[in-house]
Short mmCIF file of C-alpha atoms in Angstrom, two decimals:
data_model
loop_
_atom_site.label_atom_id
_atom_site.label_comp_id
_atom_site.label_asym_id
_atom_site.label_seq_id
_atom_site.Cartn_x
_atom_site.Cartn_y
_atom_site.Cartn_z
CA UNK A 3 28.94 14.62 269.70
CA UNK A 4 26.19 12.18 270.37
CA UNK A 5 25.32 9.28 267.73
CA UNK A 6 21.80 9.58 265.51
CA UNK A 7 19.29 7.63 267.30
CA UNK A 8 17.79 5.15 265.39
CA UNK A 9 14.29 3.16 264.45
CA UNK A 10 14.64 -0.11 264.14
CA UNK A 11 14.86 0.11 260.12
CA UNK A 12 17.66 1.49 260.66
CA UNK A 13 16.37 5.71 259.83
CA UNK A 14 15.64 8.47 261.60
CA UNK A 15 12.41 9.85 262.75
CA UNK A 16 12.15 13.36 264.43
CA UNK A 17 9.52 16.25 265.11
CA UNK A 18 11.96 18.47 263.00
CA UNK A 19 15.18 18.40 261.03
CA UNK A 20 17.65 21.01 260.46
CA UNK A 21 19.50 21.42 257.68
CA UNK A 22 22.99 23.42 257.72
CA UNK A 23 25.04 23.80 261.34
CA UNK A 24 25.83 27.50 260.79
CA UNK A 25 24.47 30.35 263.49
CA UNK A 26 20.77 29.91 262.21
CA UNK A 27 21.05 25.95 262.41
CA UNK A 28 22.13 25.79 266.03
CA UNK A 29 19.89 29.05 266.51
CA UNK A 30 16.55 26.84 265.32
CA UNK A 31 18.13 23.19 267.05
CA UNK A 32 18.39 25.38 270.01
CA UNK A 33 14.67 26.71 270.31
CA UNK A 34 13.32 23.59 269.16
CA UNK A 35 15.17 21.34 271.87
CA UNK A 36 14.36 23.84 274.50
CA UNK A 37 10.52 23.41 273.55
CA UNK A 38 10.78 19.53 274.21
CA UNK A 39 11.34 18.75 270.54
CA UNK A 40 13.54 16.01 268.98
CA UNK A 41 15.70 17.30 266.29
CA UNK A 42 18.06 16.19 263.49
CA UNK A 43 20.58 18.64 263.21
CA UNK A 44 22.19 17.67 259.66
CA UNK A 45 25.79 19.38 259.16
CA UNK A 46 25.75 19.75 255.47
CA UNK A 47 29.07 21.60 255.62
CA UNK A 48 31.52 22.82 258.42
CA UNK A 49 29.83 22.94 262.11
CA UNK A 50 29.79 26.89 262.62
CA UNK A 51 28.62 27.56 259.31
CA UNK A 52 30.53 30.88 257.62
CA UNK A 53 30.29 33.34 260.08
CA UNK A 54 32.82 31.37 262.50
CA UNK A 55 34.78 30.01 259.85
CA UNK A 56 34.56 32.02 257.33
CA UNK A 57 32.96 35.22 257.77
CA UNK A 58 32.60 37.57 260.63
CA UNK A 59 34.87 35.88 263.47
CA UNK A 60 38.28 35.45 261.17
CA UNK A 61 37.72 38.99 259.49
CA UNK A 62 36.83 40.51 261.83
CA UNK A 63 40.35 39.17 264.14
CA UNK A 64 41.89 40.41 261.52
CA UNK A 65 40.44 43.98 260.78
CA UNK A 66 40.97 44.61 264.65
CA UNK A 67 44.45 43.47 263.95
CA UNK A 68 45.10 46.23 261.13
CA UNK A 69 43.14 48.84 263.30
CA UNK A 70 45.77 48.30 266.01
CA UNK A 71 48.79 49.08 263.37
CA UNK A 72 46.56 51.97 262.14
CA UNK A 73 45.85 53.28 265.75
CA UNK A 74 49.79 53.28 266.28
CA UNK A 75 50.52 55.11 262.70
CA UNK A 76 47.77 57.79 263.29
CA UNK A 77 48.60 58.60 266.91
CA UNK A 78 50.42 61.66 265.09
CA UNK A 79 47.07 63.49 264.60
CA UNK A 80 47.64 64.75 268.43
CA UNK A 81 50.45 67.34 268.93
CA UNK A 82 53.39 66.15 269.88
CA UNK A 83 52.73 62.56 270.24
CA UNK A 84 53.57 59.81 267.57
CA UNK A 85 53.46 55.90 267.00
CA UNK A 86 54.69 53.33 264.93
CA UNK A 87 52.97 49.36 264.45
CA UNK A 88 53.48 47.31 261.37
CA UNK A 89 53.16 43.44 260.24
CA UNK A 90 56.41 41.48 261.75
CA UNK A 91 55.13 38.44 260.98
CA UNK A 92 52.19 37.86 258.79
CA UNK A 93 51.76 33.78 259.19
CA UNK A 94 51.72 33.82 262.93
CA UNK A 95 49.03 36.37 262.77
CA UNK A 96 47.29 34.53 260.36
CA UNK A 97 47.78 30.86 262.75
CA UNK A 98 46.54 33.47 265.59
CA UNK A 99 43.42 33.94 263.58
CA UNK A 100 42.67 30.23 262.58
CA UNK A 101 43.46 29.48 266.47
CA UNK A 102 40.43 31.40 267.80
CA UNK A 103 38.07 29.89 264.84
CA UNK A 104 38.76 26.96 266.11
CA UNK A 105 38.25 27.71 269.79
CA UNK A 106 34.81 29.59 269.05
CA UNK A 107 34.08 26.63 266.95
CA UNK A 108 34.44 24.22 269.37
CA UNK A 109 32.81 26.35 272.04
CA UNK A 110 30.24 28.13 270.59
CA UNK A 111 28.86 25.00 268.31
CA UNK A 112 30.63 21.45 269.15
CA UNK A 113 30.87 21.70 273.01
CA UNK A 114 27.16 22.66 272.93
CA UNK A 115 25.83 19.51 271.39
CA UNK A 116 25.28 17.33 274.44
CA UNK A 117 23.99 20.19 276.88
CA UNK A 118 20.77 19.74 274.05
CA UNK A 119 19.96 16.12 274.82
CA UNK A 120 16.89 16.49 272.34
CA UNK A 121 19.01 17.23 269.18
CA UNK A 122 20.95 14.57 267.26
CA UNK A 123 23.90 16.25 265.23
CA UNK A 124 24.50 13.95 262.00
CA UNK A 125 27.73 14.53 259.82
CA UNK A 126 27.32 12.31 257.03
CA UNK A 127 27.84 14.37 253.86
CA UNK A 128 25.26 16.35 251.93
CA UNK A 129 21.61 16.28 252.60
CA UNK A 130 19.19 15.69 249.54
CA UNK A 131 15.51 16.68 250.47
CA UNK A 132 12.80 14.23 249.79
CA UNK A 133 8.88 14.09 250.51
CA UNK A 134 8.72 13.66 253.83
CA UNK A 135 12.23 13.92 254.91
CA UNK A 136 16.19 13.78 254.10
CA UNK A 137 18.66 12.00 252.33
CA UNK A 138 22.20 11.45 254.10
CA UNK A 139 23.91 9.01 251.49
CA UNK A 140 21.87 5.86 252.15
CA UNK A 141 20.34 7.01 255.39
CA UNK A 142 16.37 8.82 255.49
CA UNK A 143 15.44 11.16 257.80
CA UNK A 144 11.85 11.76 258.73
CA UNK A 145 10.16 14.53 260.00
CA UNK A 146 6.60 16.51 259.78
CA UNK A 147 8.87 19.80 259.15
CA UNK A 148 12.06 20.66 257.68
CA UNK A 149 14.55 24.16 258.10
CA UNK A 150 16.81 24.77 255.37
CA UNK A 151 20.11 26.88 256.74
CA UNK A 152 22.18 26.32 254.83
CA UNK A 153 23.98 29.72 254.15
CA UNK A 154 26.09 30.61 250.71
CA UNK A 155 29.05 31.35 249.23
CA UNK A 156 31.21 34.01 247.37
CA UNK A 157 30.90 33.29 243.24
CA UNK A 158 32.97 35.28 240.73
CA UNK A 159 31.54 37.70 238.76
CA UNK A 160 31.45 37.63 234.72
CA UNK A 161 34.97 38.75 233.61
CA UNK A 162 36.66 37.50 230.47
CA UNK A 163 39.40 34.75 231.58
CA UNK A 164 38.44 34.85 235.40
CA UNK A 165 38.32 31.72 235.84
CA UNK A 166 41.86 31.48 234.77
CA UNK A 167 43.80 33.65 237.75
CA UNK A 168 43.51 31.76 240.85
CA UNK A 169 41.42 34.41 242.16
CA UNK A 170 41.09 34.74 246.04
CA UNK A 171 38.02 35.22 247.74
CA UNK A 172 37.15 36.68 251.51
CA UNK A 173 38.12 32.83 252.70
CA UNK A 174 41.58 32.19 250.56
CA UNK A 175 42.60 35.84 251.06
CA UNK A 176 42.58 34.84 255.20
CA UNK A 177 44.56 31.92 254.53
CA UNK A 178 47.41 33.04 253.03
CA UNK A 179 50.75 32.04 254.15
CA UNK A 180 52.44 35.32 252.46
CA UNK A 181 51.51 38.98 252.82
CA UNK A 182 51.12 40.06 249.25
CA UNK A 183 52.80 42.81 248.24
CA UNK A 184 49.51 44.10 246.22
CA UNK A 185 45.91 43.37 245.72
CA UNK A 186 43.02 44.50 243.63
CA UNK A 187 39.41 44.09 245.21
CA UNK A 188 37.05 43.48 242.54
CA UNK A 189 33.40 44.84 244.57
CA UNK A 190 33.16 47.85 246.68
CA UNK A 191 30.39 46.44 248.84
CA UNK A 192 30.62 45.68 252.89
CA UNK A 193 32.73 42.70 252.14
CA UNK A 194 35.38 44.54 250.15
CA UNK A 195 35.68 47.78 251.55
CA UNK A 196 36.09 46.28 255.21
CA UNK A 197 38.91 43.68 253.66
CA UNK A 198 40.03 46.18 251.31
CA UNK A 199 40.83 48.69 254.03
CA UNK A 200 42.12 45.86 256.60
CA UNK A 201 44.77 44.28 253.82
CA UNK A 202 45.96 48.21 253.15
CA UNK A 203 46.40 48.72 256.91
CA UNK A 204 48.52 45.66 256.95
CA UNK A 205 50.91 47.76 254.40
CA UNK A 206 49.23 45.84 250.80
CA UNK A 207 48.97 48.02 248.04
CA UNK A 208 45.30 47.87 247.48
CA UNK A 209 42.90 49.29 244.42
CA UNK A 210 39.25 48.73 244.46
CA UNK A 211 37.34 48.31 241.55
CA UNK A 212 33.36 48.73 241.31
CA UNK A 213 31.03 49.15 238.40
CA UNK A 214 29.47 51.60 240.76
CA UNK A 215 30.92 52.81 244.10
CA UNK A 216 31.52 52.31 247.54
CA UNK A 217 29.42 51.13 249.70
CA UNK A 218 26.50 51.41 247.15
CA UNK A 219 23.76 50.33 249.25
CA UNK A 220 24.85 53.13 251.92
CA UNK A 221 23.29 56.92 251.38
CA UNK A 222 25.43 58.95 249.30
CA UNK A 223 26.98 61.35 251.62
CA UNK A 224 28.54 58.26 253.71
CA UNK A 225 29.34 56.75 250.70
CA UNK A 226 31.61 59.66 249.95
CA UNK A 227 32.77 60.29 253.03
CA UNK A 228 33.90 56.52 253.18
CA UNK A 229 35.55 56.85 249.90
CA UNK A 230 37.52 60.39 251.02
CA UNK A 231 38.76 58.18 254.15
CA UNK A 232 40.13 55.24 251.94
CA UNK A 233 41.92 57.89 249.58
CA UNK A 234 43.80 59.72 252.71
CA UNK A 235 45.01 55.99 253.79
CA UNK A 236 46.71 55.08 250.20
CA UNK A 237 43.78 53.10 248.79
CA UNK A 238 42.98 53.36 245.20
CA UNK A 239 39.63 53.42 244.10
CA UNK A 240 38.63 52.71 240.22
CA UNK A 241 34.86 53.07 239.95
CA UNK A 242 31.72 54.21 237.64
CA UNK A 243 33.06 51.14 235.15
CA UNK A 244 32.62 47.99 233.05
CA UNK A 245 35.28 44.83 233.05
CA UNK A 246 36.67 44.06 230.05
CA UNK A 247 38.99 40.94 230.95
CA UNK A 248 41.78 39.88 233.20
CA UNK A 249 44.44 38.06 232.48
CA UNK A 250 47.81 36.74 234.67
CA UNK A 251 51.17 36.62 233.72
CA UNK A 252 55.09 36.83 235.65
CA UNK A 253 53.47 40.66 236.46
CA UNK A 254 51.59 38.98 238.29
CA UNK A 255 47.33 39.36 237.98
CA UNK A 256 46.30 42.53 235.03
CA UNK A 257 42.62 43.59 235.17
CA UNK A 258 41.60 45.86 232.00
CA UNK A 259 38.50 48.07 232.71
CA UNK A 260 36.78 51.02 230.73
CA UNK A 261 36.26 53.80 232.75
CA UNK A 262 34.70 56.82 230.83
CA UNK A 263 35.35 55.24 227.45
CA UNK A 264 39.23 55.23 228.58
CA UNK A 265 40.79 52.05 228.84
CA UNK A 266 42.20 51.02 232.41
CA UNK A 267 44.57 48.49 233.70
CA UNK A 268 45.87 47.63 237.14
CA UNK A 269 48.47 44.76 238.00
CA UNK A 270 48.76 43.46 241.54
CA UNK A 271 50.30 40.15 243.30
CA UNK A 272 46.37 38.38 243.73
CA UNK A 273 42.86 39.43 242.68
CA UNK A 274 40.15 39.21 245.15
CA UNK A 275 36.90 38.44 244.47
CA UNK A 276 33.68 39.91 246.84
CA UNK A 277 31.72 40.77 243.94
CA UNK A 278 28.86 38.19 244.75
CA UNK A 279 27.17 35.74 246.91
CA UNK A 280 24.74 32.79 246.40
CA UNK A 281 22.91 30.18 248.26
CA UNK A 282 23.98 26.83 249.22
CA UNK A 283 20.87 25.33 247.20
CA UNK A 284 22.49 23.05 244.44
CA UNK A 285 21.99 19.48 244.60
CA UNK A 286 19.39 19.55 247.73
CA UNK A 287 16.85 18.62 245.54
CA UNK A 288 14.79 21.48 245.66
CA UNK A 289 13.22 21.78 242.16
CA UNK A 290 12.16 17.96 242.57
CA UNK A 291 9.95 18.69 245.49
CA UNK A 292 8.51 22.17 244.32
CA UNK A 293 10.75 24.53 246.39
CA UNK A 294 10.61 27.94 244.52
CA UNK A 295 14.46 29.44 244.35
CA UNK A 296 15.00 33.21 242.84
CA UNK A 297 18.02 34.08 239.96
CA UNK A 298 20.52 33.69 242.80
CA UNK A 299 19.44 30.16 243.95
CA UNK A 300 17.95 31.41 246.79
CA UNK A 301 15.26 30.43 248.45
CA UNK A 302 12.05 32.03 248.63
CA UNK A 303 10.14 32.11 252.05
CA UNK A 304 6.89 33.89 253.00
CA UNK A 305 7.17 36.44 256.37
CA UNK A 306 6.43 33.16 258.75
CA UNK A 307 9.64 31.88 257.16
CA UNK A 308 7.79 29.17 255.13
CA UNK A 309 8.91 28.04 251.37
CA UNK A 310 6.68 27.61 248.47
CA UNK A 311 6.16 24.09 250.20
CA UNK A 312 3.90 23.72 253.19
CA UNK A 313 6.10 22.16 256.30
CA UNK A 314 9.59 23.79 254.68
CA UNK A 315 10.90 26.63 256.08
CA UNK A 316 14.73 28.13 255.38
CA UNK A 317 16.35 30.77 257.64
CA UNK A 318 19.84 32.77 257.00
CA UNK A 319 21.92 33.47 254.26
CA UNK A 320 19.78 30.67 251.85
CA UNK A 321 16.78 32.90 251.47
CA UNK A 322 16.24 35.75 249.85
CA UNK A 323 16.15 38.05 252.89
CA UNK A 324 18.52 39.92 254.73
CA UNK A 325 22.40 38.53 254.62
CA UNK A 326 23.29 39.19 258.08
CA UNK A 327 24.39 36.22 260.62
CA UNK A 328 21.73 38.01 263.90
CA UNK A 329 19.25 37.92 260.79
CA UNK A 330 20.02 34.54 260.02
CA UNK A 331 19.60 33.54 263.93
CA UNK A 332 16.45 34.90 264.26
CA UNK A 333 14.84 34.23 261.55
CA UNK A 334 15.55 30.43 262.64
CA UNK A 335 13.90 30.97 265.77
CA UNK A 336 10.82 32.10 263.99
CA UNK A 337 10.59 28.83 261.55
CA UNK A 338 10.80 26.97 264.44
CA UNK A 339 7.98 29.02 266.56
CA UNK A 340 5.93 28.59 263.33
CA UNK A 341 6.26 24.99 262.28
CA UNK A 342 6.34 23.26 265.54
CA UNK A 343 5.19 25.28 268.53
CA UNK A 344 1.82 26.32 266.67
CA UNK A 345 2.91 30.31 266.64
CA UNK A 346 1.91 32.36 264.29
CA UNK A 347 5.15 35.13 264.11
CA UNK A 348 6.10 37.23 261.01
CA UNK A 349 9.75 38.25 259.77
CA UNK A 350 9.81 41.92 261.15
CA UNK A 351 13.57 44.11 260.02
CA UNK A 352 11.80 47.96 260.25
CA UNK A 353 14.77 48.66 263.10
CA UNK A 354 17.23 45.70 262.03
CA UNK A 355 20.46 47.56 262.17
CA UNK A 356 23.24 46.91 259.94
CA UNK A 357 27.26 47.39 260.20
CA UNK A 358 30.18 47.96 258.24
CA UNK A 359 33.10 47.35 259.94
CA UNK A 360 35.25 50.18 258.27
CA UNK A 361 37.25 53.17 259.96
CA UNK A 362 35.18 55.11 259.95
CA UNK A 363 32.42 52.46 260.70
CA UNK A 364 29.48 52.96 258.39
CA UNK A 365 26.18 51.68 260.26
CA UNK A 366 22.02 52.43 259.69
CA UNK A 367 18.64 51.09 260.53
CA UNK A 368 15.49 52.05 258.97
CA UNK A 369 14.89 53.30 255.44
CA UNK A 370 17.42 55.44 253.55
CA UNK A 371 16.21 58.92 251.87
CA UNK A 372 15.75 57.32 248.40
CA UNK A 373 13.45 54.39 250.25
CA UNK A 374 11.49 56.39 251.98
CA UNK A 375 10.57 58.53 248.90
CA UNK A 376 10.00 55.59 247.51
CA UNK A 377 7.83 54.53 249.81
CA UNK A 378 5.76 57.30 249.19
CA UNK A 379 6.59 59.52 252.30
CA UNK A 380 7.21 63.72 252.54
CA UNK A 381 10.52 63.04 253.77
CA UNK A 382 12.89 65.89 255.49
CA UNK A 383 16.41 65.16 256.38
CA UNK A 384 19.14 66.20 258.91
CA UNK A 385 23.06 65.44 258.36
CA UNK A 386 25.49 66.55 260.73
CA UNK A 387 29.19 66.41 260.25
CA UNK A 388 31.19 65.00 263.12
CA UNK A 389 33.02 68.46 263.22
CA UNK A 390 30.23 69.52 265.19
CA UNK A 391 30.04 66.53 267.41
CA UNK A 392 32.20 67.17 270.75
CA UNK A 393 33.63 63.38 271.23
CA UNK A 394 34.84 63.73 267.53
CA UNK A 395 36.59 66.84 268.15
CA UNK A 396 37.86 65.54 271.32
CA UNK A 397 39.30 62.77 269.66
CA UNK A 398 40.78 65.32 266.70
CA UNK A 399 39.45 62.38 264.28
CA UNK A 400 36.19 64.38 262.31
CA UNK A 401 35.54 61.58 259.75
CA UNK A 402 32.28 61.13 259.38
CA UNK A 403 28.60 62.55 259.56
CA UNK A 404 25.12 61.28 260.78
CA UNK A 405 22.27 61.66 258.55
CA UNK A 406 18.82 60.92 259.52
CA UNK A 407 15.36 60.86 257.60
CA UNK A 408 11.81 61.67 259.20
CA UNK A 409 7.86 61.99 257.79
CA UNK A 410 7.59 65.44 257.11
CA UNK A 411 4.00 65.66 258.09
CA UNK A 412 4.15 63.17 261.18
CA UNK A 413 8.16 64.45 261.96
CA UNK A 414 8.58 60.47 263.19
CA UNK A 415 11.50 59.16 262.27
CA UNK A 416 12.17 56.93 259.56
CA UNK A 417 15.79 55.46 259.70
CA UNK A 418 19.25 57.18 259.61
CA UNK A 419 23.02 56.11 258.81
CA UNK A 420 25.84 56.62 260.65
CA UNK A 421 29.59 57.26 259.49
CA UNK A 422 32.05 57.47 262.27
CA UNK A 423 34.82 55.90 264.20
CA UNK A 424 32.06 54.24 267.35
CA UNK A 425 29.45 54.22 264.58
CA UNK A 426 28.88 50.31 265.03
CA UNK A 427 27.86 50.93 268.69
CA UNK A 428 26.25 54.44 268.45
CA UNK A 429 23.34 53.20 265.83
CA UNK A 430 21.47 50.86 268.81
CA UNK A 431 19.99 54.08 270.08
CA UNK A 432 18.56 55.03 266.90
CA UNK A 433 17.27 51.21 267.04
CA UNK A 434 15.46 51.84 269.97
CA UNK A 435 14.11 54.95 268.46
CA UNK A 436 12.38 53.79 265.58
CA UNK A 437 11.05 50.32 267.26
CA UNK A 438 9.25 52.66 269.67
CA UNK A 439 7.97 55.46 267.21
CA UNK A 440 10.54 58.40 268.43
CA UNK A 441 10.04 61.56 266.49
CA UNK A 442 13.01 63.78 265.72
CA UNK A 443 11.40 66.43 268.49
CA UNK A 444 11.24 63.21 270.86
CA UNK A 445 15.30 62.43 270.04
CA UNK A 446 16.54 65.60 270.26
CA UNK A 447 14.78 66.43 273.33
CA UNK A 448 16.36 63.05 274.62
CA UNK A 449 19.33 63.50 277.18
CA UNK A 450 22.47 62.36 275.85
CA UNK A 451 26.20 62.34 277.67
CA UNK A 452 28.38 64.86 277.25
CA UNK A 453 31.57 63.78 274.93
CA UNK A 454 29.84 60.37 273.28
CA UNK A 455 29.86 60.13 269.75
CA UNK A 456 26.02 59.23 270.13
CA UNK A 457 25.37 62.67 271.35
CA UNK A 458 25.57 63.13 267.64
CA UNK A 459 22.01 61.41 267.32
CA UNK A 460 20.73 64.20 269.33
CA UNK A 461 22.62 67.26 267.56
CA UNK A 462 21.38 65.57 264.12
CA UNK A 463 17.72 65.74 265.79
CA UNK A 464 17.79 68.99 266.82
CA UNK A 465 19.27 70.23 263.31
CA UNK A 466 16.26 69.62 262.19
CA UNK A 467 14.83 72.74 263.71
CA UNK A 468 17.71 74.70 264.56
CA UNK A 469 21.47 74.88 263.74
CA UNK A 470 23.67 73.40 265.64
CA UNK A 471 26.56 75.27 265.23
CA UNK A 472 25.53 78.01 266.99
CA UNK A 473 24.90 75.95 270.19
CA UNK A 474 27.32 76.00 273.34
CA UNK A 475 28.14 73.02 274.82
CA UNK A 476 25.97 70.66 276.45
CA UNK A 477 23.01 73.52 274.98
CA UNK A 478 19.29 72.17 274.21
#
């Protein structure tokens, strides 16, 4: 890593400065150097940001882990064949894990550094915003615009004598030493269920708790689906409730919920927390220099990615748009387009797809049912089980359905979510379908192969006009 270049009073002075080293920090340092730009690239934190160390690359190592042992276990579902995989040792899977952060880390963020000779990268502690610049303990940074990415973290939710467990969150539940015995998941959302389902893989006992349910941002029919797949694999789920307090003792960790006016408890080895997120805002300074924030401390940005301040922009997990690490990367390429290469680009998610990495994997782009009737459309819908999907059937593993939503009067497509085993990989054609206007006619006239579980996008098209059941093979 190169040194900061220097004035001769001893500060910095660049055409922009990034705050945060995370996906959408190199993603903006990146663009920016590539334009002929000098940049400050101000670590503020761990060089990788969450999704490498954190986040996506060490869960999901170990969710492909637990889908091995899972693969082995359900090999039974074809006649006369059987398998058997289970945890031998626990700690060397977890130093396996930490190993290959490490190596992306270096890779995929350190071992880039000098191949950008226009961006400094400065590691001095927290960065405090000021007018004009930034902060580093006694050094000041100049620059005519600033990016803030500087991601977030998990926070526990409001539960009486919380604080008081030791709970675990998606980071400390990675790094333990010891496979716990049992585990209750307090959140149902993409976080927990994909953990939740990984830990019960690795043989945990595992209850999830929710004040609503699964996957509650999902459309109802995957959401159920999901929820019938985690009961047929041993997980408890304890939703449709309010907390009431937890407590730990030699049991071990006792939460008390009311569900349906009944009192509820549920003892386990650790409690794990993926109840809640929020932004890495505190102490930056941004209430001093008029930086707008919402409830969550996040910050508020405008569709050219610019805050309430003219020349500050933020990008990733520290706004108040979408929470995913692609999102977070582009969304730093557009600050930088619009504060220092004089474009004039707007935030655009109408086809950003989104994954769950659960088995069945839950993915969608577009707008649910509920949105769209919200949104003031006629909608119609189509849901197709994956019993009547070929690959599925093939594969003797029917978990799952596709459900799409189109205009009624227009019949053009208006988003659609996916619930099946190659669901994270199947919704990119549906992608491509609504950035380029596809209506359901258009996909189901589409030609799909025979035996893919994306063939389903087409059946789920056609069932808009016709039923599907009563097709042959390879029909329409």
């Amino acid at each position: 890593m190169k040194d900061i270049n220097m004035n001769d009073d001893g500060n910095g002075s660049y055409d922009l400065i990034v705050i945060g080293a995370g996906s959408a920090g190199f993603s903006a340092s990146i663009t920016a150097s590539d334009a002929g730009k000098r940049v400050a690239l101000v670590g503020h934190g761990t060089i990788g940001g969450t999704c490498v160390n954190f986040g996506c690359v060490p869960s999901k190592a170990m969710i492909r882990a637990a889908e091995a042992i899972h693969g082995a276990q359900a090999a039974k579902r074809f006649p006369g064949v059987s398998g058997q995989a289970q945890v031998d040792d626990w700690r060397t899977l977890v130093e396996s894990k930490d190993d290959l952060v490490a190596t992306m880390r270096q890779k995929k963020y350190a071992d880039l550094l000098p191949e950008y000779p226009g961006v400094d990268y400065i590691d001095a502690g927290p960065a405090k915003l000021i007018k004009g610049g930034v902060m580093i303990g006694s050094r000041t940074l100049t620059a005519p615009k600033i990016i803030i990415a500087t991601g977030g973290h998990s926070i526990l939710p409001t539960i009486d004598g919380i604080a008081g467990v030791g709970a675990l969150d998606s980071k400390s539940m990675l790094e333990l030493r010891t496979l716990p015995e049992s585990l209750i998941f307090i959140g149902a959302g993409y976080i927990g269920a994909e953990l939740a389902q990984m830990m019960s893989r690795m043989g945990v006992k595992v209850t999830v708790v929710a004040r609503s349910h699964l996957l509650p941002g999902a459309e109802p029919e995957v959401s159920e689906a999901l929820a019938d797949a985690f009961m047929a694999e041993g997980i408890t789920l304890l939703t449709g409730l309010s907390y009431e307090n937890v407590r730990r003792d030699a049991a071990g960790v006792t939460l008390r919920v009311m569900q349906s006016g009944k009192p509820v408890e549920v003892t386990a080895d650790h409690l794990v927390s993926t109840a809640g997120r929020r932004a890495n805002t505190e102490g930056m300074g941004l209430e001093d220099i008029g930086v707008d924030t919402d409830a969550r401390g996040s910050i508020i940005i405008g569709d050219d990615m610019q805050t309430s301040v003219p020349g500050i922009y933020a990008a990733g997990d520290v706004t108040d748009r979408d929470q995913f690490v692609y999102m977070a990367a582009y969304g730093a390429k557009l600050a930088v387009k619009n504060a220092v290469l004089g474009e004039e680009q707007r935030y655009e998610n109408a086809a950003m797809p989104w994954v769950v990495f659960s088995d069945p994997q839950v993915a969608g782009v577009g707008l649910s049912e509920q949105q769209a009737r919200d949104a003031g459309f006629d909608v119609k819908t189509s849901v197709v089980p994956l019993d009547q999907v070929p690959r599925a059937l093939a594969a003797r593993d029917t978990r799952g359905l596709i459900k799409l939503v189109a205009d009624r009067a227009t019949d053009k497509l208006l988003g659609g979510q996916i619930i099946a085993p190659e669901g994270s990989d199947t919704i990119q054609t549906l992608v491509m379908a609504l950035k380029f206007g596809m209506t359901t006619k258009d996909l189901g006239a589409t030609i799909f192969p025979y035996l893919t579980t994306v063939e389903g996008l087409k059946l789920a098209a056609q069932t808009f006009d016709m039923d599907v059941a009563k097709l042959s093979c390879c029909a329409g």
